[in-house]
Amino acid sequence: MWTKVFTGFGYWDVVSWILFFLIAAGFMKFIRSLGRSDYKKGTDQDEIYWSGNPVPEDGSDITVPASSAYWGFRKALEPYYRALTGMHTGIATDIVGYYILIVALMAVLILIV
Amino acid sequence: MNLNEHLPALLLAVPLLGAFTAPLFSLGGKFLRNAALLAATFLTLVVAFLLWRHVSAAGVAVYVMGAKSAALTLPSGMKFPIRIILEVDAFSAFMALTGAIASFAGALFSLNYMNRFTGLNRFVSLYCLLTAGMLGMMVTGDLFNFFVFFEVASIASFGLIAFWRDKPEAIEASFKYALVSQVASMFILVAAGALYGKYNILNMAAMGSVLTLGTLEKVALVFLVGALACKCGAFPMHMWLPDAYAEAPSGVTCLLVAVSQASLYGLMRVCFSLYGVTLGSSFLPWVIILLGLASMFFGVSMAVVQHEIKRLMGYHSVSQVGYMLLGLGAGLLVLPDPAALASYGLTAISGGIYHMFNYTMYKALLFLTAGAIYYATGTRDLNEMGGLAKKMPYTTFMFVIAAAAISGLPPFNGFVSKLLIYESVFAIHPALTVVALLTSVLTLASFVKVFQTAFLGPRKFSLSGVKEVPSGMLLGMTVLTVAIIGASLFPTWTLSHLVEPAAKALVDQGAYIGAVMGGGM
């Protein structure tokens, strides 16, 4: 009982989840053990395949930078992000302006409703 | 002398003593200064724990400053209290304990992190002052003193955010924070003054016992809610936050996370204990819910596209505050309806309060890991990072724990509080849960990006000299990791001993008022 959380609509048990992860980890370990271990270390079999080209030595040349991550997501939502980042001008008076605007809006509405 | 009786005052006295004696200890050298910081924050944590234990066993603790007896709230048959009163119920004690853990972890981390800089006597003073201000906001029972502690915390924050004063970005961030904080402070002062002008009372419990909702009270409420929502980082009043969190030293950011929760605490105290059922219409609860939804979604949207690690985490703070506003706003919405409150309202409040604890632990840890990365690599730009997992295995492990917790992955504590919020707000409208779930997915996506770009991938030549951070920094992070793992493995204990008593105390306006108004001779 000390691991069960009742939400009023059901419950959640932490031990069940940990058991699930342990079993899943066991399966993963088993599947990995089925792989071939007789490859020749230090030969081409051990090398990264990089479209047939020599692998650059510096990791910087073969990594996708964070600013390019989720490029498609950002491209698809470009108008949304343009509006959202447009709000974040970083100008101090804008920051205070948004605050005043929200308080004023709330003050007017609370007196009406 | 009964020590328990004086715990509320000690909770403020210890960090204040630390703040004012830090320059003296600094004369004795680095060791004494560091020892003073550690001792002050650790003792504060011990006092916060004892206070929480005392309140759990004996109920609301009241401390009257300057009175013959610490519990003498209404001397000589007076109708209303006039002295400064500290009032600590289970909610306050819970929040103080949470804040004290973050303060201690941040101090432990800062010992090594700040070692290469000068002016550390000022750093220790301001750090202890910020801790005192934060805890003062959590335990005061007086609206004007809430303003005073709010100011103490704000002013200490300005100095700490601009601590690296050779960096123009830090000065700019501090200036923006100062500007918005001072405007918010004025609104709090005006609201407190207006209520004092009408009721001649500043004590929140006493004011709660006589408050009726008229035009003045409504405007005062909006001023208080607006100011506190701004200070806890609710959208669209959050724009100071990513700058301030990014530019402050990471140990300070860890504490600023807890300080933002003190503002959220104040917001809830005003709504539940000062106004309570006199709120009348559902307007304000819906405002809080909508602020929560907007904070969640727009905060995480901004976080996904960031590539500066602390700014990214700063936007996540906005998003996480949204969850708490959503849960607590949902509870406030059904406060006048006992059946709905029992059915799902209390669960929503519990979810919100549990998330306050979880958020403080994992977000503070995330900022510390970001600080560790900055310490080791000299950059906060994710584009310049990569392959750190092999060089910083302990930091990586603790980052993964915190990232999984904030993303709401089971079995971590973030999942439990989010689950309570999802299921309870579903009863109000399914769309609320949908937004919360979508936010969680985007949170995961964002932290997968951080993990992949910073910790995985091939080694970069530019980071060849990187090594694991010193043990003091690891210890600071470990304190928070242990708290996260503990709350994850024992969710029922955490709920029944920490969260639910706090939630019940928050909705029990009668007990909050009674502790002060029933304390006469």
Tab-separated table of C-alpha atoms in Angstrom, chain B residues 66-468:
chain	number	residue	atom	x	y	z
B	66	GLY	CA	7.604	40.878	21.295
B	67	ALA	CA	4.710	39.420	23.295
B	68	LYS	CA	4.935	38.047	26.817
B	69	SER	CA	3.997	34.675	25.480
B	70	ALA	CA	4.705	33.525	21.920
B	71	ALA	CA	1.090	32.400	21.501
B	72	LEU	CA	-0.525	35.553	22.891
B	73	THR	CA	-2.155	36.850	19.729
B	74	LEU	CA	-4.886	38.960	21.360
B	75	PRO	CA	-3.536	40.494	24.582
B	76	SER	CA	-5.717	42.413	27.061
B	77	GLY	CA	-8.953	41.443	25.411
B	78	MET	CA	-8.121	43.201	22.166
B	79	LYS	CA	-10.397	42.535	19.249
B	80	PHE	CA	-7.646	42.263	16.638
B	81	PRO	CA	-3.938	41.403	16.805
B	82	ILE	CA	-1.545	44.323	16.513
B	83	ARG	CA	1.874	42.721	16.856
B	84	ILE	CA	3.852	41.005	14.111
B	85	ILE	CA	2.659	37.420	14.031
B	86	LEU	CA	4.258	34.456	12.331
B	87	GLU	CA	1.705	31.788	11.512
B	88	VAL	CA	2.841	28.386	10.340
B	89	ASP	CA	0.347	25.766	9.256
B	90	ALA	CA	1.108	22.507	7.452
B	91	PHE	CA	1.237	24.324	4.100
B	92	SER	CA	3.708	26.950	5.327
B	93	ALA	CA	5.841	24.326	7.076
B	94	PHE	CA	5.888	22.172	3.952
B	95	MET	CA	6.932	25.117	1.811
B	96	ALA	CA	9.595	26.209	4.303
B	97	LEU	CA	11.062	22.695	4.353
B	98	THR	CA	11.104	22.605	0.545
B	99	GLY	CA	12.776	26.008	0.343
B	100	ALA	CA	15.330	25.116	3.014
B	101	ILE	CA	16.354	21.960	1.121
B	102	ALA	CA	16.931	24.007	-2.045
B	103	SER	CA	18.869	26.635	-0.078
B	104	PHE	CA	21.163	24.037	1.478
B	105	ALA	CA	21.746	22.248	-1.837
B	106	GLY	CA	22.522	25.549	-3.579
B	107	ALA	CA	24.951	26.540	-0.813
B	108	LEU	CA	26.745	23.201	-0.961
B	109	PHE	CA	27.056	23.511	-4.725
B	110	SER	CA	28.244	27.123	-4.536
B	111	LEU	CA	31.245	26.331	-2.314
B	112	ASN	CA	33.211	24.968	-5.250
B	113	TYR	CA	31.315	26.723	-8.012
B	114	MET	CA	32.030	30.213	-6.694
B	115	ASN	CA	35.531	29.408	-5.504
B	116	ARG	CA	37.276	31.101	-8.400
B	117	PHE	CA	35.551	34.441	-7.877
B	118	THR	CA	36.064	37.328	-5.492
B	119	GLY	CA	33.557	39.231	-3.343
B	120	LEU	CA	32.282	36.053	-1.765
B	121	ASN	CA	31.576	37.630	1.633
B	122	ARG	CA	28.892	39.658	-0.142
B	123	PHE	CA	27.729	36.531	-1.904
B	124	VAL	CA	27.266	34.654	1.380
B	125	SER	CA	25.451	37.609	2.963
B	126	LEU	CA	23.077	38.015	0.046
B	127	TYR	CA	22.495	34.256	-0.211
B	128	CYS	CA	21.511	34.020	3.459
B	129	LEU	CA	19.399	37.171	3.136
B	130	LEU	CA	17.578	35.693	0.150
B	131	THR	CA	16.929	32.527	2.159
B	132	ALA	CA	15.583	34.610	5.061
B	133	GLY	CA	13.349	36.665	2.746
B	134	MET	CA	11.971	33.548	1.090
B	135	LEU	CA	11.234	31.817	4.415
B	136	GLY	CA	9.750	35.032	5.816
B	137	MET	CA	7.251	35.147	2.961
B	138	MET	CA	6.288	31.578	3.814
B	139	VAL	CA	5.762	31.955	7.557
B	140	THR	CA	4.513	35.474	8.092
B	141	GLY	CA	0.882	35.911	9.043
B	142	ASP	CA	0.892	39.615	8.313
B	143	LEU	CA	0.240	41.235	4.950
B	144	PHE	CA	2.625	44.149	5.453
B	145	ASN	CA	5.382	41.860	6.674
B	146	PHE	CA	4.789	39.708	3.643
B	147	PHE	CA	5.601	42.824	1.609
B	148	VAL	CA	8.719	43.430	3.716
B	149	PHE	CA	10.020	39.877	3.220
B	150	PHE	CA	9.064	40.097	-0.449
B	151	GLU	CA	11.308	43.164	-0.687
B	152	VAL	CA	14.122	41.523	1.295
B	153	ALA	CA	14.070	38.576	-1.097
B	154	SER	CA	13.842	40.851	-4.145
B	155	ILE	CA	16.745	43.091	-3.145
B	156	ALA	CA	18.966	40.136	-2.301
B	157	SER	CA	18.022	38.623	-5.672
B	158	PHE	CA	19.026	41.763	-7.572
B	159	GLY	CA	22.499	41.612	-6.058
B	160	LEU	CA	22.909	37.902	-6.652
B	161	ILE	CA	21.674	37.949	-10.261
B	162	ALA	CA	24.148	40.747	-11.009
B	163	PHE	CA	26.881	39.071	-8.959
B	164	TRP	CA	29.089	38.658	-12.019
B	165	ARG	CA	29.003	42.372	-12.555
B	166	ASP	CA	31.663	42.322	-15.239
B	167	LYS	CA	29.088	40.666	-17.501
B	168	PRO	CA	26.710	43.190	-19.128
B	169	GLU	CA	24.074	40.454	-19.555
B	170	ALA	CA	24.000	39.869	-15.803
B	171	ILE	CA	23.542	43.589	-15.087
B	172	GLU	CA	20.795	43.804	-17.699
B	173	ALA	CA	18.988	40.744	-16.328
B	174	SER	CA	19.187	42.131	-12.811
B	175	PHE	CA	17.905	45.524	-13.959
B	176	LYS	CA	14.906	43.992	-15.724
B	177	TYR	CA	14.147	41.877	-12.687
B	178	ALA	CA	14.514	44.882	-10.399
B	179	LEU	CA	12.173	46.977	-12.525
B	180	VAL	CA	9.387	44.426	-12.715
B	181	SER	CA	9.851	43.404	-9.072
B	182	GLN	CA	9.560	46.963	-7.846
B	183	VAL	CA	6.402	47.605	-9.837
B	184	ALA	CA	4.965	44.351	-8.455
B	185	SER	CA	6.042	45.359	-4.930
B	186	MET	CA	4.220	48.668	-5.268
B	187	PHE	CA	1.052	46.851	-6.235
B	188	ILE	CA	1.359	44.658	-3.139
B	189	LEU	CA	1.950	47.707	-0.960
B	190	VAL	CA	-1.026	49.543	-2.459
B	191	ALA	CA	-3.249	46.474	-1.954
B	192	ALA	CA	-2.077	46.031	1.662
B	193	GLY	CA	-2.545	49.748	2.306
B	194	ALA	CA	-6.022	49.761	0.808
B	195	LEU	CA	-7.128	46.794	2.908
B	196	TYR	CA	-5.525	48.302	6.014
B	197	GLY	CA	-7.309	51.576	5.326
B	198	LYS	CA	-10.635	49.828	5.300
B	199	TYR	CA	-10.231	47.204	8.024
B	200	ASN	CA	-7.476	48.647	10.262
B	201	ILE	CA	-5.843	45.224	10.251
B	202	LEU	CA	-2.757	43.816	8.614
B	203	ASN	CA	-2.891	40.313	10.029
B	204	MET	CA	-4.156	37.986	7.307
B	205	ALA	CA	-6.102	35.678	9.622
B	206	ALA	CA	-7.848	38.598	11.338
B	207	MET	CA	-8.544	40.260	8.018
B	208	GLY	CA	-9.892	36.985	6.627
B	209	SER	CA	-12.379	36.823	9.491
B	210	VAL	CA	-14.007	40.164	8.596
B	211	LEU	CA	-13.364	40.546	4.884
B	212	THR	CA	-16.348	41.036	2.607
B	213	LEU	CA	-16.036	41.310	-1.139
B	214	GLY	CA	-16.583	44.861	-2.352
B	215	THR	CA	-14.974	46.946	-5.092
B	216	LEU	CA	-11.914	47.787	-3.027
B	217	GLU	CA	-11.349	44.182	-2.029
B	218	LYS	CA	-11.686	43.051	-5.634
B	219	VAL	CA	-9.120	45.555	-6.872
B	220	ALA	CA	-6.774	44.685	-3.988
B	221	LEU	CA	-7.156	41.014	-4.863
B	222	VAL	CA	-6.260	41.652	-8.495
B	223	PHE	CA	-3.217	43.707	-7.455
B	224	LEU	CA	-2.019	40.939	-5.156
B	225	VAL	CA	-2.679	38.120	-7.626
B	226	GLY	CA	-1.082	40.034	-10.509
B	227	ALA	CA	2.057	40.869	-8.539
B	228	LEU	CA	2.533	37.370	-7.170
B	229	ALA	CA	1.729	35.666	-10.479
B	230	CYS	CA	4.338	37.895	-12.113
B	231	LYS	CA	6.931	36.999	-9.483
B	232	CYS	CA	6.317	33.281	-9.821
B	233	GLY	CA	6.738	33.564	-13.587
B	234	ALA	CA	3.230	33.200	-15.015
B	235	PHE	CA	2.771	33.967	-18.723
B	236	PRO	CA	2.828	36.692	-20.108
B	237	MET	CA	4.460	38.341	-17.077
B	238	HIS	CA	7.360	35.896	-17.126
B	239	MET	CA	9.759	37.663	-19.447
B	240	TRP	CA	12.196	38.690	-16.729
B	241	LEU	CA	12.605	35.064	-15.676
B	242	PRO	CA	14.698	33.377	-18.407
B	243	ASP	CA	17.194	36.252	-18.323
B	244	ALA	CA	17.456	36.299	-14.529
B	245	TYR	CA	17.718	32.521	-14.148
B	246	ALA	CA	20.273	32.269	-16.946
B	247	GLU	CA	22.592	35.003	-15.722
B	248	ALA	CA	22.579	34.249	-11.987
B	249	PRO	CA	25.269	31.859	-10.681
B	250	SER	CA	23.730	28.362	-10.716
B	251	GLY	CA	23.655	27.931	-6.929
B	252	VAL	CA	21.634	31.139	-6.813
B	253	THR	CA	19.302	29.989	-9.592
B	254	CYS	CA	18.672	26.874	-7.495
B	255	LEU	CA	17.501	29.144	-4.671
B	256	LEU	CA	15.592	31.472	-7.017
B	257	VAL	CA	13.477	28.484	-8.049
B	258	ALA	CA	12.408	28.097	-4.409
B	259	VAL	CA	11.892	31.863	-4.099
B	260	SER	CA	9.483	31.819	-7.032
B	261	GLN	CA	7.552	29.193	-5.093
B	262	ALA	CA	7.330	31.591	-2.152
B	263	SER	CA	5.463	33.989	-4.455
B	264	LEU	CA	3.175	31.186	-5.557
B	265	TYR	CA	2.690	30.329	-1.895
B	266	GLY	CA	1.716	33.965	-1.259
B	267	LEU	CA	-0.735	33.877	-4.137
B	268	MET	CA	-2.410	30.782	-2.733
B	269	ARG	CA	-2.393	32.143	0.801
B	270	VAL	CA	-4.175	35.290	-0.385
B	271	CYS	CA	-6.730	33.347	-2.431
B	272	PHE	CA	-7.472	30.540	0.040
B	273	SER	CA	-6.772	31.963	3.507
B	274	LEU	CA	-7.407	35.692	3.120
B	275	TYR	CA	-10.345	35.641	0.696
B	276	GLY	CA	-11.378	31.976	0.734
B	277	VAL	CA	-15.035	31.382	-0.035
B	278	THR	CA	-15.704	35.136	-0.081
B	279	LEU	CA	-14.156	35.109	-3.557
B	280	GLY	CA	-17.738	34.491	-4.653
B	281	SER	CA	-17.672	34.221	-8.438
B	282	SER	CA	-15.532	31.814	-10.406
B	283	PHE	CA	-13.797	34.665	-12.239
B	284	LEU	CA	-10.513	34.626	-10.361
B	285	PRO	CA	-10.126	30.816	-10.257
B	286	TRP	CA	-10.610	30.777	-14.017
B	287	VAL	CA	-8.040	33.560	-14.405
B	288	ILE	CA	-5.570	31.416	-12.456
B	289	ILE	CA	-6.440	28.347	-14.539
B	290	LEU	CA	-6.015	30.298	-17.786
B	291	LEU	CA	-2.720	31.794	-16.596
B	292	GLY	CA	-1.680	28.219	-15.807
B	293	LEU	CA	-2.627	26.898	-19.239
B	294	ALA	CA	-0.924	29.782	-21.032
B	295	SER	CA	2.209	29.425	-18.887
B	296	MET	CA	2.384	25.701	-19.494
B	297	PHE	CA	1.964	25.770	-23.229
B	298	PHE	CA	3.723	28.976	-24.257
B	299	GLY	CA	6.530	28.374	-21.761
B	300	VAL	CA	7.331	24.946	-23.135
B	301	SER	CA	6.928	26.176	-26.731
B	302	MET	CA	9.644	28.732	-26.113
B	303	ALA	CA	11.815	26.173	-24.325
B	304	VAL	CA	11.798	23.736	-27.246
B	305	VAL	CA	13.543	26.213	-29.555
B	306	GLN	CA	16.213	27.451	-27.133
B	307	HIS	CA	19.825	26.354	-27.454
B	308	GLU	CA	21.237	28.132	-24.403
B	309	ILE	CA	20.860	25.567	-21.643
B	310	LYS	CA	19.894	27.846	-18.747
B	311	ARG	CA	17.496	29.935	-20.825
B	312	LEU	CA	15.888	26.700	-21.985
B	313	MET	CA	15.467	25.618	-18.382
B	314	GLY	CA	14.184	29.096	-17.494
B	315	TYR	CA	11.358	28.748	-20.003
B	316	HIS	CA	10.611	25.332	-18.553
B	317	SER	CA	10.199	27.035	-15.184
B	318	VAL	CA	7.418	29.146	-16.696
B	319	SER	CA	5.839	25.998	-18.047
B	320	GLN	CA	6.070	24.100	-14.752
B	321	VAL	CA	4.566	26.983	-12.783
B	322	GLY	CA	1.613	26.586	-15.150
B	323	TYR	CA	0.928	23.081	-13.792
B	324	MET	CA	0.772	24.398	-10.247
B	325	LEU	CA	-1.488	27.293	-11.202
B	326	LEU	CA	-3.735	24.853	-13.037
B	327	GLY	CA	-4.022	22.450	-10.090
B	328	LEU	CA	-4.439	25.133	-7.443
B	329	GLY	CA	-6.804	27.182	-9.640
B	330	ALA	CA	-8.963	24.090	-10.156
B	331	GLY	CA	-9.100	23.587	-6.383
B	332	LEU	CA	-10.001	27.231	-5.860
B	333	LEU	CA	-12.766	26.941	-8.446
B	334	VAL	CA	-14.589	24.263	-6.465
B	335	LEU	CA	-13.782	25.672	-3.010
B	336	PRO	CA	-17.393	26.764	-2.339
B	337	ASP	CA	-18.731	23.322	-3.395
B	338	PRO	CA	-17.886	20.741	-0.683
B	339	ALA	CA	-18.948	17.769	-2.831
B	340	ALA	CA	-16.770	18.768	-5.789
B	341	LEU	CA	-13.953	19.709	-3.427
B	342	ALA	CA	-14.027	16.247	-1.877
B	343	SER	CA	-14.482	14.521	-5.227
B	344	TYR	CA	-11.622	16.100	-7.174
B	345	GLY	CA	-10.840	19.591	-5.838
B	346	LEU	CA	-8.625	18.411	-3.020
B	347	THR	CA	-6.822	16.061	-5.422
B	348	ALA	CA	-6.147	19.013	-7.744
B	349	ILE	CA	-4.786	21.062	-4.833
B	350	SER	CA	-2.686	18.108	-3.653
B	351	GLY	CA	-1.369	17.711	-7.201
B	352	GLY	CA	-0.500	21.412	-7.341
B	353	ILE	CA	1.238	21.368	-3.956
B	354	TYR	CA	3.064	18.120	-4.708
B	355	HIS	CA	4.209	19.687	-7.965
B	356	MET	CA	5.552	22.683	-6.031
B	357	PHE	CA	7.818	20.325	-4.092
B	358	ASN	CA	8.753	18.249	-7.120
B	359	TYR	CA	9.394	21.284	-9.264
B	360	THR	CA	11.643	22.853	-6.650
B	361	MET	CA	13.688	19.661	-6.375
B	362	TYR	CA	14.092	18.726	-10.019
B	363	LYS	CA	14.287	22.211	-11.448
B	364	ALA	CA	16.864	23.215	-8.845
B	365	LEU	CA	18.809	20.064	-9.754
B	366	LEU	CA	18.558	20.831	-13.463
B	367	PHE	CA	19.961	24.307	-12.899
B	368	LEU	CA	22.780	22.822	-10.848
B	369	THR	CA	23.616	20.336	-13.611
B	370	ALA	CA	23.574	23.244	-16.082
B	371	GLY	CA	25.949	25.048	-13.740
B	372	ALA	CA	28.167	21.981	-13.554
B	373	ILE	CA	28.312	21.865	-17.355
B	374	TYR	CA	29.164	25.562	-17.511
B	375	TYR	CA	31.826	25.074	-14.839
B	376	ALA	CA	33.397	22.187	-16.759
B	377	THR	CA	33.061	23.456	-20.341
B	378	GLY	CA	32.892	27.249	-19.981
B	379	THR	CA	29.845	27.458	-22.238
B	380	ARG	CA	26.075	27.430	-21.861
B	381	ASP	CA	25.477	27.007	-25.580
B	382	LEU	CA	24.222	23.513	-26.413
B	383	ASN	CA	25.600	23.890	-29.954
B	384	GLU	CA	29.107	23.773	-28.525
B	385	MET	CA	28.532	20.742	-26.310
B	386	GLY	CA	28.566	17.027	-26.961
B	387	GLY	CA	29.813	13.721	-25.601
B	388	LEU	CA	29.854	14.901	-21.988
B	389	ALA	CA	28.362	11.674	-20.606
B	390	LYS	CA	31.724	9.897	-20.686
B	391	LYS	CA	33.562	12.787	-19.078
B	392	MET	CA	30.945	13.765	-16.500
B	393	PRO	CA	29.173	10.506	-15.603
B	394	TYR	CA	27.794	11.618	-12.217
B	395	THR	CA	26.455	14.879	-13.573
B	396	THR	CA	24.924	12.971	-16.482
B	397	PHE	CA	23.231	10.505	-14.138
B	398	MET	CA	21.730	13.280	-12.042
B	399	PHE	CA	20.660	15.219	-15.130
B	400	VAL	CA	18.844	12.142	-16.440
B	401	ILE	CA	17.009	11.699	-13.123
B	402	ALA	CA	15.917	15.355	-13.088
B	403	ALA	CA	15.021	15.417	-16.796
B	404	ALA	CA	12.923	12.252	-16.452
B	405	ALA	CA	11.183	13.711	-13.398
B	406	ILE	CA	10.339	17.047	-15.042
B	407	SER	CA	9.125	15.258	-18.168
B	408	GLY	CA	6.693	13.303	-16.019
B	409	LEU	CA	8.120	9.901	-16.884
B	410	PRO	CA	7.009	7.132	-14.539
B	411	PRO	CA	8.135	6.116	-11.983
B	412	PHE	CA	9.527	9.556	-11.085
B	413	ASN	CA	7.870	12.022	-8.742
B	414	GLY	CA	6.970	14.473	-11.513
B	415	PHE	CA	4.674	11.839	-12.948
B	416	VAL	CA	2.736	11.422	-9.694
B	417	SER	CA	1.971	15.126	-9.253
B	418	LYS	CA	1.111	15.511	-12.923
B	419	LEU	CA	-1.162	12.457	-12.755
B	420	LEU	CA	-3.067	13.990	-9.834
B	421	ILE	CA	-3.466	17.217	-11.807
B	422	TYR	CA	-4.449	15.485	-15.071
B	423	GLU	CA	-7.144	13.339	-13.511
B	424	SER	CA	-8.647	16.023	-11.296
B	425	VAL	CA	-8.802	18.833	-13.868
B	426	PHE	CA	-10.331	16.395	-16.344
B	427	ALA	CA	-13.455	16.572	-14.182
B	428	ILE	CA	-13.664	20.320	-14.895
B	429	HIS	CA	-12.988	20.044	-18.622
B	430	PRO	CA	-11.038	17.444	-20.649
B	431	ALA	CA	-9.343	20.217	-22.652
B	432	LEU	CA	-7.392	21.212	-19.531
B	433	THR	CA	-5.883	17.734	-19.342
B	434	VAL	CA	-5.134	17.728	-23.057
B	435	VAL	CA	-3.085	20.940	-22.779
B	436	ALA	CA	-1.279	19.571	-19.718
B	437	LEU	CA	-0.455	16.301	-21.515
B	438	LEU	CA	0.723	18.099	-24.628
B	439	THR	CA	2.965	20.275	-22.481
B	440	SER	CA	4.445	17.172	-20.907
B	441	VAL	CA	5.222	15.695	-24.339
B	442	LEU	CA	6.957	18.903	-25.421
B	443	THR	CA	8.876	18.973	-22.119
B	444	LEU	CA	10.166	15.488	-22.858
B	445	ALA	CA	11.084	16.500	-26.407
B	446	SER	CA	12.995	19.477	-25.109
B	447	PHE	CA	15.000	17.497	-22.561
B	448	VAL	CA	15.705	14.743	-25.083
B	449	LYS	CA	17.304	17.495	-27.168
B	450	VAL	CA	19.422	18.677	-24.244
B	451	PHE	CA	20.474	15.128	-23.362
B	452	GLN	CA	21.304	14.232	-26.941
B	453	THR	CA	23.240	17.383	-27.770
B	454	ALA	CA	25.083	17.886	-24.488
B	455	PHE	CA	25.750	14.409	-23.211
B	456	LEU	CA	25.604	12.021	-26.170
B	457	GLY	CA	27.391	12.041	-29.502
B	458	PRO	CA	31.089	11.891	-30.377
B	459	ARG	CA	33.729	13.753	-28.422
B	460	LYS	CA	34.583	17.251	-29.533
B	461	PHE	CA	38.177	18.489	-29.672
B	462	SER	CA	37.157	21.731	-28.008
B	463	LEU	CA	35.967	19.774	-24.955
B	464	SER	CA	38.948	17.433	-24.663
B	465	GLY	CA	40.029	18.913	-21.314
B	466	VAL	CA	36.641	18.541	-19.664
B	467	LYS	CA	36.413	16.503	-16.478
B	468	GLU	CA	33.859	15.808	-13.762
